[in-house]
CSV table of C-alpha atoms in Angstrom, one decimal:
chain,number,residue,atom,x,y,z
A,29,MET,CA,2.0,-3.6,-11.9
A,30,GLU,CA,2.7,-0.4,-13.2
A,31,VAL,CA,0.8,2.5,-14.2
A,32,THR,CA,2.5,4.0,-17.0
A,33,ALA,CA,4.5,2.0,-19.1
A,34,PRO,CA,8.0,1.4,-18.0
A,35,ALA,CA,9.6,1.4,-21.7
A,36,ARG,CA,8.0,5.1,-22.1
A,37,LEU,CA,10.1,6.2,-19.4
A,38,GLY,CA,13.8,5.9,-20.7
A,39,LEU,CA,14.2,9.7,-20.5
A,40,PHE,CA,13.0,10.0,-16.6
A,41,THR,CA,16.8,10.7,-16.0
A,42,ASP,CA,18.7,13.9,-15.5
A,43,LEU,CA,20.3,15.4,-18.4
A,44,TYR,CA,23.9,14.8,-16.5
A,45,GLU,CA,23.2,11.6,-17.0
A,46,LEU,CA,23.3,11.1,-20.7
A,47,THR,CA,26.0,13.8,-21.2
A,48,MET,CA,28.1,11.5,-18.9
A,49,LEU,CA,26.8,7.9,-20.9
A,50,GLN,CA,28.2,9.8,-24.1
A,51,ALA,CA,31.7,10.6,-22.4
A,52,TYR,CA,31.8,7.2,-21.2
A,53,HIS,CA,30.7,5.8,-24.9
A,54,GLN,CA,33.3,8.3,-26.8
A,55,GLU,CA,36.1,7.0,-24.4
A,56,ASN,CA,35.4,3.5,-24.9
A,57,MET,CA,34.7,3.1,-21.1
A,58,ALA,CA,32.8,-0.1,-20.6
A,59,GLY,CA,34.4,-1.6,-17.3
A,60,MET,CA,32.2,-3.2,-14.8
A,61,ALA,CA,30.8,-0.6,-11.8
A,62,VAL,CA,29.1,-0.9,-8.6
A,63,PHE,CA,26.8,1.8,-7.7
A,64,SER,CA,26.0,1.8,-3.9
A,65,LEU,CA,22.5,3.2,-2.7
A,66,PHE,CA,22.2,4.0,0.9
A,67,VAL,CA,20.8,6.9,3.4
A,68,ARG,CA,23.8,8.9,5.1
A,69,ARG,CA,21.6,10.2,7.8
A,70,LEU,CA,18.4,9.1,9.3
A,71,PRO,CA,15.8,11.9,9.5
A,72,GLU,CA,16.0,13.4,13.2
A,73,GLN,CA,12.3,11.9,13.5
A,74,ARG,CA,13.2,8.7,12.6
A,75,ASN,CA,15.0,5.2,14.4
A,76,PHE,CA,14.8,3.4,11.3
A,77,LEU,CA,13.8,3.3,7.5
A,78,LEU,CA,11.3,0.0,6.0
A,79,ALA,CA,12.9,-0.3,2.8
A,80,CYS,CA,10.6,-0.4,-0.2
A,81,GLY,CA,10.3,0.6,-4.1
A,82,LEU,CA,12.6,-2.5,-5.2
A,83,GLU,CA,9.6,-3.9,-7.3
A,84,SER,CA,9.4,-0.5,-9.2
A,85,VAL,CA,13.0,-0.7,-9.8
A,86,LEU,CA,13.1,-4.2,-10.9
A,87,SER,CA,10.2,-3.8,-13.3
A,88,TRP,CA,11.6,-0.4,-15.0
A,89,LEU,CA,14.8,-2.2,-15.4
A,90,GLU,CA,13.6,-5.1,-17.1
A,91,GLN,CA,11.9,-2.9,-19.6
A,92,LEU,CA,14.1,-0.1,-19.9
A,93,ARG,CA,14.1,1.4,-23.5
A,94,PHE,CA,14.9,4.5,-25.6
A,95,THR,CA,12.3,4.9,-27.9
A,96,ASP,CA,12.4,6.7,-31.5
A,97,ASP,CA,10.5,9.3,-30.0
A,98,ASP,CA,13.0,9.9,-27.1
A,99,ILE,CA,16.0,9.6,-29.5
A,100,ALA,CA,14.2,12.3,-31.8
A,101,TYR,CA,14.0,14.5,-28.9
A,102,LEU,CA,17.6,13.9,-27.7
A,103,ARG,CA,18.7,14.7,-31.3
A,104,SER,CA,16.9,18.2,-31.0
A,105,LEU,CA,18.9,18.9,-28.2
A,106,SER,CA,22.2,19.2,-30.4
A,107,LEU,CA,24.1,17.9,-27.5
A,108,PHE,CA,24.6,14.2,-28.9
A,109,SER,CA,26.7,12.7,-31.4
A,110,PRO,CA,24.8,10.2,-34.2
A,111,GLY,CA,27.0,7.9,-33.1
A,112,PHE,CA,25.9,7.9,-29.7
A,113,LEU,CA,22.2,8.1,-30.1
A,114,GLU,CA,22.2,4.9,-32.3
A,115,TRP,CA,23.9,2.9,-29.3
A,116,LEU,CA,21.5,4.4,-26.9
A,117,GLY,CA,18.7,3.1,-29.3
A,118,ARG,CA,19.8,-0.5,-28.7
A,119,PHE,CA,20.2,0.3,-24.9
A,120,ARG,CA,19.1,-2.8,-22.5
A,121,PHE,CA,20.2,-3.0,-18.7
A,122,ALA,CA,22.0,-6.4,-18.4
A,123,GLY,CA,23.1,-5.6,-15.0
A,124,ASP,CA,23.1,-7.5,-11.5
A,125,VAL,CA,21.3,-6.0,-8.5
A,126,TYR,CA,21.5,-6.9,-5.0
A,127,ALA,CA,19.1,-5.5,-2.4
A,128,VAL,CA,17.8,-6.0,0.6
A,129,PRO,CA,13.8,-7.2,0.2
A,130,GLU,CA,11.1,-4.8,0.6
A,131,GLY,CA,9.9,-4.6,4.3
A,132,THR,CA,13.0,-4.9,5.7
A,133,PRO,CA,14.1,-2.1,8.2
A,134,VAL,CA,17.3,-0.4,7.3
A,135,PHE,CA,19.5,2.0,9.1
A,136,ALA,CA,22.0,4.7,8.2
A,137,ASN,CA,25.0,4.1,5.6
A,138,GLU,CA,23.7,0.6,4.8
A,139,PRO,CA,23.3,-0.3,1.4
A,140,ILE,CA,19.7,-0.6,0.5
A,141,LEU,CA,20.4,-1.6,-2.8
A,142,GLU,CA,23.8,-2.2,-5.3
A,143,ILE,CA,24.0,-2.3,-8.9
A,144,ALA,CA,26.8,-4.1,-10.9
A,145,ALA,CA,27.2,-3.2,-14.4
A,146,PRO,CA,29.0,-1.9,-17.2
A,147,ILE,CA,29.6,1.8,-16.0
A,148,ALA,CA,26.9,3.1,-18.4
A,149,GLN,CA,24.5,1.0,-17.8
A,150,ALA,CA,24.6,1.3,-13.8
A,151,GLN,CA,24.8,5.2,-14.2
A,152,VAL,CA,22.0,6.2,-16.1
A,153,VAL,CA,19.8,4.5,-14.0
A,154,GLU,CA,20.4,6.5,-10.8
A,155,THR,CA,17.7,9.0,-11.1
A,156,PHE,CA,14.5,6.4,-11.3
A,157,VAL,CA,16.2,4.1,-8.7
A,158,MET,CA,16.5,7.2,-6.2
A,159,ASN,CA,13.1,8.5,-7.1
A,160,GLN,CA,11.4,5.5,-6.4
A,161,VAL,CA,13.4,4.2,-3.2
A,162,THR,CA,13.4,7.3,-1.8
A,163,VAL,CA,9.4,8.1,-2.1
A,164,GLN,CA,8.5,4.4,-1.2
A,165,THR,CA,10.8,4.5,1.6
A,166,VAL,CA,9.9,7.2,2.9
A,167,LEU,CA,6.0,6.8,3.0
A,168,ALA,CA,6.3,3.0,4.3
A,169,SER,CA,8.7,4.1,7.2
A,170,LYS,CA,5.9,6.9,8.1
A,171,ALA,CA,3.2,4.1,7.7
A,172,ALA,CA,5.0,1.8,9.9
A,173,ARG,CA,5.3,4.2,12.8
A,174,ILE,CA,1.6,5.1,12.5
A,175,VAL,CA,0.8,1.0,12.5
A,176,GLN,CA,2.8,0.8,15.8
A,177,ALA,CA,1.1,3.8,17.6
A,178,ALA,CA,-1.9,2.2,16.8
A,179,GLN,CA,-1.3,-0.8,19.0
A,180,GLY,CA,-3.1,-3.5,16.7
A,181,ARG,CA,-5.9,-1.4,15.7
A,182,LYS,CA,-6.8,-1.0,12.1
A,183,VAL,CA,-5.1,1.8,10.3
A,184,VAL,CA,-6.9,3.3,6.7
A,185,ASP,CA,-5.0,5.2,3.9
A,186,PHE,CA,-7.0,8.1,3.4
A,187,GLY,CA,-4.4,10.1,2.0
A,188,VAL,CA,-4.4,9.7,-1.7
A,189,ARG,CA,-5.9,13.2,-2.3
A,190,ARG,CA,-3.4,14.6,-0.1
A,191,ALA,CA,-0.6,12.8,-1.9
A,192,HIS,CA,1.9,14.6,-4.2
A,193,GLY,CA,0.5,13.2,-7.5
A,194,ILE,CA,-0.3,9.9,-9.0
A,195,ASP,CA,2.6,8.1,-8.6
A,196,ALA,CA,3.2,8.9,-5.3
A,197,GLY,CA,-0.5,8.5,-4.3
A,198,LEU,CA,-0.5,4.9,-5.6
A,199,LYS,CA,3.2,3.5,-4.7
A,200,GLY,CA,2.4,5.1,-1.6
A,201,ALA,CA,-0.8,3.0,-1.0
A,202,ARG,CA,1.4,0.0,-1.8
A,203,ALA,CA,4.1,1.1,0.9
A,204,PHE,CA,1.7,1.8,3.4
A,205,TYR,CA,0.0,-2.0,2.7
A,206,ILE,CA,3.7,-3.5,3.5
A,207,ALA,CA,4.1,-1.2,6.7
A,208,GLY,CA,1.0,-2.8,8.0
A,209,VAL,CA,-1.7,-0.3,6.9
A,210,HIS,CA,-5.2,-2.4,6.6
A,211,ALA,CA,-6.8,-0.9,3.8
A,212,THR,CA,-6.8,2.2,1.3
A,213,SER,CA,-9.8,4.5,0.2
A,214,ASN,CA,-7.6,4.6,-3.1
A,215,VAL,CA,-9.6,2.5,-5.6
A,216,LEU,CA,-7.1,2.4,-8.4
A,217,ALA,CA,-4.5,1.3,-5.9
A,218,GLY,CA,-6.8,-1.6,-4.4
A,219,ARG,CA,-7.4,-2.9,-8.4
A,220,LEU,CA,-3.7,-2.4,-9.4
A,221,TYR,CA,-1.9,-4.2,-6.3
A,222,GLY,CA,-4.6,-6.0,-4.8
A,223,ILE,CA,-4.9,-3.9,-1.6
A,224,PRO,CA,-8.3,-4.0,0.5
A,225,VAL,CA,-10.2,-1.0,0.0
A,226,ALA,CA,-12.4,0.9,2.4
A,227,GLY,CA,-14.5,4.0,3.1
A,228,THR,CA,-17.4,5.5,4.4
A,229,MET,CA,-19.2,8.7,3.3
A,230,ALA,CA,-18.5,12.4,3.2
A,231,HIS,CA,-20.1,15.3,5.1
A,232,SER,CA,-21.5,16.5,1.9
A,233,TYR,CA,-23.4,13.3,1.7
A,234,VAL,CA,-25.1,14.2,4.9
A,235,GLN,CA,-25.4,17.8,4.1
A,236,ALA,CA,-27.3,17.3,0.5
A,237,HIS,CA,-30.3,15.4,2.5
A,238,VAL,CA,-33.2,17.1,4.2
A,239,ASP,CA,-31.9,15.7,7.7
A,240,GLU,CA,-28.9,13.8,9.1
A,241,ARG,CA,-31.5,11.0,10.1
A,242,GLU,CA,-32.8,10.7,6.1
A,243,ALA,CA,-29.0,10.4,5.2
A,244,PHE,CA,-28.3,7.9,7.7
A,245,ARG,CA,-31.3,5.7,6.9
A,246,ALA,CA,-30.8,5.9,3.1
A,247,PHE,CA,-27.0,5.0,2.9
A,248,ALA,CA,-27.5,2.0,5.5
A,249,ARG,CA,-30.3,0.6,3.5
A,250,MET,CA,-27.9,0.4,0.3
A,251,PHE,CA,-24.9,-0.4,2.3
A,252,PRO,CA,-25.9,-2.6,5.0
A,253,GLY,CA,-23.0,-3.0,7.5
A,254,THR,CA,-21.9,0.5,6.3
A,255,VAL,CA,-19.7,3.1,8.4
A,256,LEU,CA,-21.7,6.3,9.3
A,257,LEU,CA,-19.8,9.9,9.4
A,258,VAL,CA,-21.6,11.3,12.8
A,259,ASP,CA,-19.9,14.6,13.3
A,260,THR,CA,-21.7,16.5,10.2
A,261,TYR,CA,-23.8,18.7,13.0
A,262,ASP,CA,-23.7,17.5,16.3
A,263,THR,CA,-21.5,14.7,17.1
A,264,LEU,CA,-23.4,13.1,20.1
A,265,GLU,CA,-26.6,13.8,18.2
A,266,GLY,CA,-25.5,11.8,15.3
A,267,VAL,CA,-24.7,8.9,17.4
A,268,ARG,CA,-28.3,9.0,18.7
A,269,HIS,CA,-29.7,9.3,15.3
A,270,VAL,CA,-27.5,5.8,14.7
A,271,VAL,CA,-29.2,4.3,17.6
A,272,GLU,CA,-32.7,5.3,16.4
A,273,LEU,CA,-31.8,3.8,13.2
A,274,GLU,CA,-30.8,0.5,14.5
A,275,LYS,CA,-33.7,0.3,16.7
A,276,GLY,CA,-35.9,1.4,13.9
A,277,THR,CA,-34.7,-0.3,10.9
A,278,PRO,CA,-34.2,-4.0,11.2
A,279,GLY,CA,-31.4,-5.4,9.1
A,280,SER,CA,-29.6,-2.2,8.6
A,281,ALA,CA,-26.9,-3.5,10.8
A,282,ILE,CA,-24.3,-0.5,11.0
A,283,GLY,CA,-20.8,-1.5,11.4
A,284,ALA,CA,-19.4,1.6,12.8
A,285,ILE,CA,-19.7,5.4,13.5
A,286,ARG,CA,-16.3,7.7,12.4
A,287,LEU,CA,-15.5,10.5,14.4
A,288,ASP,CA,-14.0,13.3,12.3
A,289,SER,CA,-13.3,16.2,14.7
A,290,GLY,CA,-13.6,17.9,18.1
A,291,ASP,CA,-11.9,16.4,21.3
A,292,LEU,CA,-11.9,12.8,19.6
A,293,ALA,CA,-11.0,11.1,23.0
A,294,SER,CA,-14.1,12.3,25.3
A,295,LEU,CA,-16.4,12.0,22.1
A,296,ALA,CA,-15.2,8.4,22.0
A,297,ALA,CA,-15.9,8.1,25.1
A,298,GLU,CA,-19.3,9.5,25.3
A,299,SER,CA,-20.3,7.8,21.8
A,300,ARG,CA,-19.2,4.2,23.3
A,301,ARG,CA,-21.6,5.0,26.6
A,302,ILE,CA,-24.4,5.5,24.3
A,303,LEU,CA,-23.9,3.0,21.9
A,304,ASP,CA,-23.2,0.5,25.0
A,305,ALA,CA,-26.2,1.5,27.0
A,306,ALA,CA,-28.5,0.8,23.8
A,307,GLY,CA,-27.1,-2.9,23.3
A,308,LEU,CA,-24.6,-1.7,20.6
A,309,GLN,CA,-21.5,-3.1,21.5
A,310,ARG,CA,-21.1,-4.4,18.3
A,311,ILE,CA,-20.6,-1.3,16.5
A,312,GLU,CA,-17.0,0.1,16.4
A,313,ILE,CA,-15.6,3.6,16.8
A,314,LEU,CA,-13.4,5.1,14.2
A,315,ALA,CA,-11.6,8.4,14.4
A,316,SER,CA,-10.0,10.5,11.6
A,317,GLY,CA,-9.1,14.2,11.3
A,318,GLY,CA,-5.5,15.4,10.6
A,319,LEU,CA,-4.3,12.1,13.0
A,320,ASP,CA,-0.4,10.9,13.0
A,321,GLU,CA,1.0,8.7,15.2
A,322,TYR,CA,1.7,11.1,18.1
A,323,GLU,CA,-2.1,11.9,18.4
A,324,ILE,CA,-2.8,8.2,17.9
A,325,ALA,CA,-0.5,7.3,20.7
A,326,ALA,CA,-2.1,10.1,22.9
A,327,LEU,CA,-5.4,9.0,22.3
A,328,LEU,CA,-4.6,5.3,23.4
A,329,ARG,CA,-2.8,6.9,26.4
A,330,ALA,CA,-6.1,8.6,27.7
A,331,GLY,CA,-8.1,5.0,27.4
A,332,ALA,CA,-10.0,6.4,24.3
A,333,PRO,CA,-12.2,3.4,22.9
A,334,ILE,CA,-11.3,4.0,19.7
A,335,ASP,CA,-11.4,0.7,17.5
A,336,GLY,CA,-9.6,2.0,14.1
A,337,PHE,CA,-7.9,5.2,12.3
A,338,GLY,CA,-8.4,6.9,8.9
A,339,VAL,CA,-5.1,8.9,8.2
A,340,GLY,CA,-4.4,11.2,5.7
A,341,THR,CA,-2.3,14.0,5.3
A,342,SER,CA,0.5,12.9,7.5
A,343,LEU,CA,0.7,9.4,6.1
A,344,ALA,CA,0.5,10.6,2.5
A,345,VAL,CA,3.2,12.9,2.5
A,346,SER,CA,5.2,12.1,6.0
A,347,ASN,CA,5.2,15.8,6.7
A,348,ASP,CA,7.7,15.4,9.4
A,349,ALA,CA,10.2,13.8,7.7
A,350,PRO,CA,9.3,14.1,4.1
A,351,ASP,CA,13.1,13.6,2.3
A,352,LEU,CA,16.2,11.3,3.0
A,353,ASP,CA,19.7,12.1,3.1
A,354,ILE,CA,19.8,9.3,0.0
A,355,VAL,CA,22.8,9.0,-2.5
A,356,TYR,CA,23.8,6.7,-5.3
A,357,LYS,CA,27.5,6.2,-5.4
A,358,LEU,CA,30.3,4.8,-7.2
A,359,SER,CA,32.2,2.4,-5.2
A,360,GLU,CA,33.7,0.4,-7.4
A,361,TYR,CA,35.1,0.5,-11.2
A,362,ALA,CA,37.3,-1.8,-13.2
A,363,GLY,CA,37.9,-4.0,-10.2
A,364,ARG,CA,39.1,-0.9,-8.2
A,365,GLY,CA,37.5,0.5,-5.0
A,366,ARG,CA,36.2,4.0,-5.3
A,367,THR,CA,35.8,6.7,-2.7
A,368,LYS,CA,35.2,10.4,-2.2
A,369,LEU,CA,37.6,12.5,0.2
A,370,SER,CA,34.7,14.8,0.5
A,371,THR,CA,34.3,16.2,4.1
A,372,ASP,CA,31.5,14.1,6.0
A,373,LYS,CA,30.6,12.3,2.4
A,374,PRO,CA,32.3,9.1,2.9
A,375,ILE,CA,31.6,6.1,0.5
A,376,LEU,CA,32.2,2.7,1.7
A,377,PRO,CA,34.2,1.0,-1.6
A,378,GLY,CA,33.4,-2.3,-3.4
A,379,ARG,CA,30.6,-4.3,-3.1
A,380,LYS,CA,29.2,-4.8,0.3
A,381,GLN,CA,27.1,-7.0,2.6
A,382,ALA,CA,24.9,-6.3,5.6
A,383,PHE,CA,25.0,-8.8,8.4
A,384,ARG,CA,21.8,-8.5,11.2
A,385,ARG,CA,23.0,-10.2,14.3
A,386,GLU,CA,20.2,-11.6,16.3
A,387,LEU,CA,19.8,-13.0,19.8
A,388,ASP,CA,16.9,-14.9,21.2
A,389,GLY,CA,14.8,-13.7,18.2
A,390,ARG,CA,15.6,-10.1,18.6
A,391,SER,CA,17.8,-7.9,16.2
A,392,VAL,CA,20.9,-6.7,18.4
A,393,GLY,CA,23.1,-4.9,15.8
A,394,ASP,CA,24.0,-4.6,12.1
A,395,VAL,CA,27.7,-4.9,10.6
A,396,ILE,CA,28.4,-3.7,7.0
A,397,ALA,CA,31.2,-5.6,5.5
A,398,ARG,CA,32.7,-6.7,2.2
A,399,SER,CA,30.4,-8.7,0.1
A,400,ASP,CA,33.1,-11.5,0.0
A,401,GLU,CA,34.0,-11.9,3.9
A,402,GLY,CA,32.0,-13.9,6.2
A,403,GLN,CA,30.4,-12.3,9.4
A,404,GLU,CA,28.1,-13.4,12.4
A,405,GLY,CA,24.6,-12.6,11.7
A,406,ARG,CA,22.0,-13.1,8.5
A,407,PRO,CA,22.8,-11.4,5.5
A,408,LEU,CA,20.6,-8.8,4.3
A,409,LEU,CA,21.1,-8.2,0.7
A,410,ARG,CA,19.8,-10.6,-2.0
A,411,LEU,CA,20.7,-11.1,-5.2
A,412,VAL,CA,17.4,-10.1,-7.2
A,413,MET,CA,18.6,-9.5,-11.0
A,414,ARG,CA,21.3,-11.3,-12.8
A,415,ALA,CA,22.3,-10.2,-16.2
A,416,GLY,CA,18.9,-8.0,-16.3
A,417,THR,CA,16.7,-10.6,-15.7
A,418,ARG,CA,15.0,-11.5,-11.9
A,419,THR,CA,16.2,-14.2,-10.2
A,420,LEU,CA,14.1,-16.3,-7.6
A,421,GLU,CA,15.0,-14.6,-4.8
A,422,ALA,CA,13.5,-11.2,-6.3
A,423,ASP,CA,10.2,-12.0,-4.7
A,424,GLY,CA,8.0,-9.1,-5.4
A,425,SER,CA,4.7,-10.6,-4.0
A,426,LEU,CA,3.1,-8.0,-2.0
A,427,GLN,CA,2.0,-10.2,1.0
A,428,SER,CA,5.7,-11.5,1.2
A,429,ALA,CA,6.6,-8.3,1.9
A,430,ARG,CA,3.9,-7.3,4.1
A,431,GLN,CA,4.6,-10.4,6.3
A,432,ARG,CA,8.6,-9.9,6.2
A,433,ALA,CA,7.7,-6.1,7.7
A,434,VAL,CA,5.6,-7.7,10.3
A,435,GLN,CA,8.2,-10.1,11.4
A,436,GLU,CA,11.6,-7.9,11.0
A,437,LEU,CA,10.0,-4.9,12.9
A,438,SER,CA,8.7,-7.2,15.7
A,439,ALA,CA,12.2,-8.3,16.2
A,440,LEU,CA,13.7,-4.4,16.6
A,441,PRO,CA,14.3,-3.4,20.3
A,442,PRO,CA,11.2,-1.7,21.4
A,443,SER,CA,13.1,1.7,21.9
A,444,VAL,CA,13.7,1.6,18.0
A,445,LEU,CA,10.1,1.0,17.4
A,446,GLY,CA,8.8,4.1,20.0
A,447,LEU,CA,8.3,7.7,18.5
A,448,GLU,CA,10.9,9.2,20.2
A,449,TRP,CA,14.5,9.0,19.7
A,450,ALA,CA,16.4,5.9,21.0
A,451,ASP,CA,19.0,6.3,23.1
A,452,PRO,CA,21.1,4.5,22.1
A,453,PRO,CA,20.4,4.3,18.5
A,454,TYR,CA,20.4,0.9,16.9
A,455,PRO,CA,24.0,-0.1,16.2
A,456,VAL,CA,25.9,-0.5,13.1
A,457,ALA,CA,29.1,-1.1,12.7
A,458,VAL,CA,31.8,-1.6,9.7
A,459,SER,CA,33.8,-4.7,9.8
A,460,ALA,CA,37.5,-4.4,10.1
A,461,ALA,CA,38.3,-5.4,6.8
A,462,LEU,CA,35.8,-3.3,4.9
A,463,GLU,CA,37.5,-0.4,7.3
A,464,ARG,CA,41.3,-1.5,6.2
A,465,TYR,CA,39.9,-1.7,2.6
A,466,HIS,CA,38.3,2.0,2.9
A,467,ALA,CA,41.5,3.4,4.3
A,468,GLU,CA,43.7,1.4,0.9
A,469,VAL,CA,41.4,3.2,-1.2
A,470,ARG,CA,41.7,6.6,0.5
A,471,ALA,CA,45.6,6.1,0.4
A,472,SER,CA,45.5,5.1,-3.2
A,473,VAL,CA,43.1,8.0,-4.2
A,474,GLY,CA,45.3,10.3,-2.4
A,475,THR,CA,48.4,8.9,-4.3
A,476,ARG,CA,46.7,9.6,-8.0
A,477,ARG,CA,45.9,13.3,-6.9
A,478,SER,CA,49.6,13.7,-6.3
A,479,GLY,CA,50.6,12.2,-9.8
A,480,ALA,CA,52.6,9.4,-8.3
A,481,ASP,CA,50.5,6.6,-9.5
């Protein structure tokens, strides 16, 4: 479910997409094109990316329209001909989409998504496709690292207030859940996507009461099994107040305490000692406060008795790797492979497929190949949309994507799942047939440039 109506987002594009569309229209260029979306290089802090955003792309493509108001605005720019605007008013996407399912780990140069459609249709969707796959893949990849660092302990998304806008806050919560995050504090995301919601209290609630004990008592009576934030004043004194409340208020059944500041490792150890001494082993300890995957890993290495983590800013904005070297490039037009001769910016021509080779349940390497060649391994790209309509392969269910991420990530080599740079990196090769085709296309480009074609 999308928050903004996709039909109203026809103008969510760069101006040059529309000027190129008019040029294609006037030149009668309507041949079939293939555009490939991929990441040229992984960020230095990432050993893999977790593909996400396909559901948003497919929902938008199904409903893409240019409304009367859109056409009126474009007319006011005095850039577009009446005939082109009339054509644009009838625009519908009727192409094919091949994509790796959400929750699949991907690597540099592998196609995440390929669109095969008449060139105008494939061209104009570039901005939206790149925008949605980028932000959701960035955030899912960050979340996967944090979940791995937590070693099976619960991770809760606290990040919506620090997210870069409403769309990123909502799509981020969905991406985090796919990557294994247990729940979100984002209530609207919970409603829209069916994600479990979780939350505790803020320091302001404690501050607003006469004393901490009164605040704890009132909140626990209202929400049995709740989590109490104990570090507003003195953390360990707050823990002792929790013990007093449990001893003196039958039925309060506090579920956990949350530590949000200070030396979390030592405070968790001492809090655990206080709770256990009072026979309250069932009360869990949660930690938050500017955490990321490195701090979580360090806490667990130190033996901190923490049962779960609330993560905000680092999760919501992926602050160590907030962007991707992602591109959407023409790789075929009118039945001929296309490429560029730009330095360090190769484009593998034609439609492609990525094959994942596995041994004893472990992923051992990928091969990027031509779409029509056979290779050892499991093909990753599926036909998820045909002629503008989703196929049965387009399973957009959140639970399926989440389960896929668990399975696919568990199959990666341990070094690739680690927080440090994997040496060697996960191997990705290009098939010999695709290499030959690439060389042929490059040679043909050189011939055309010289005027000999």
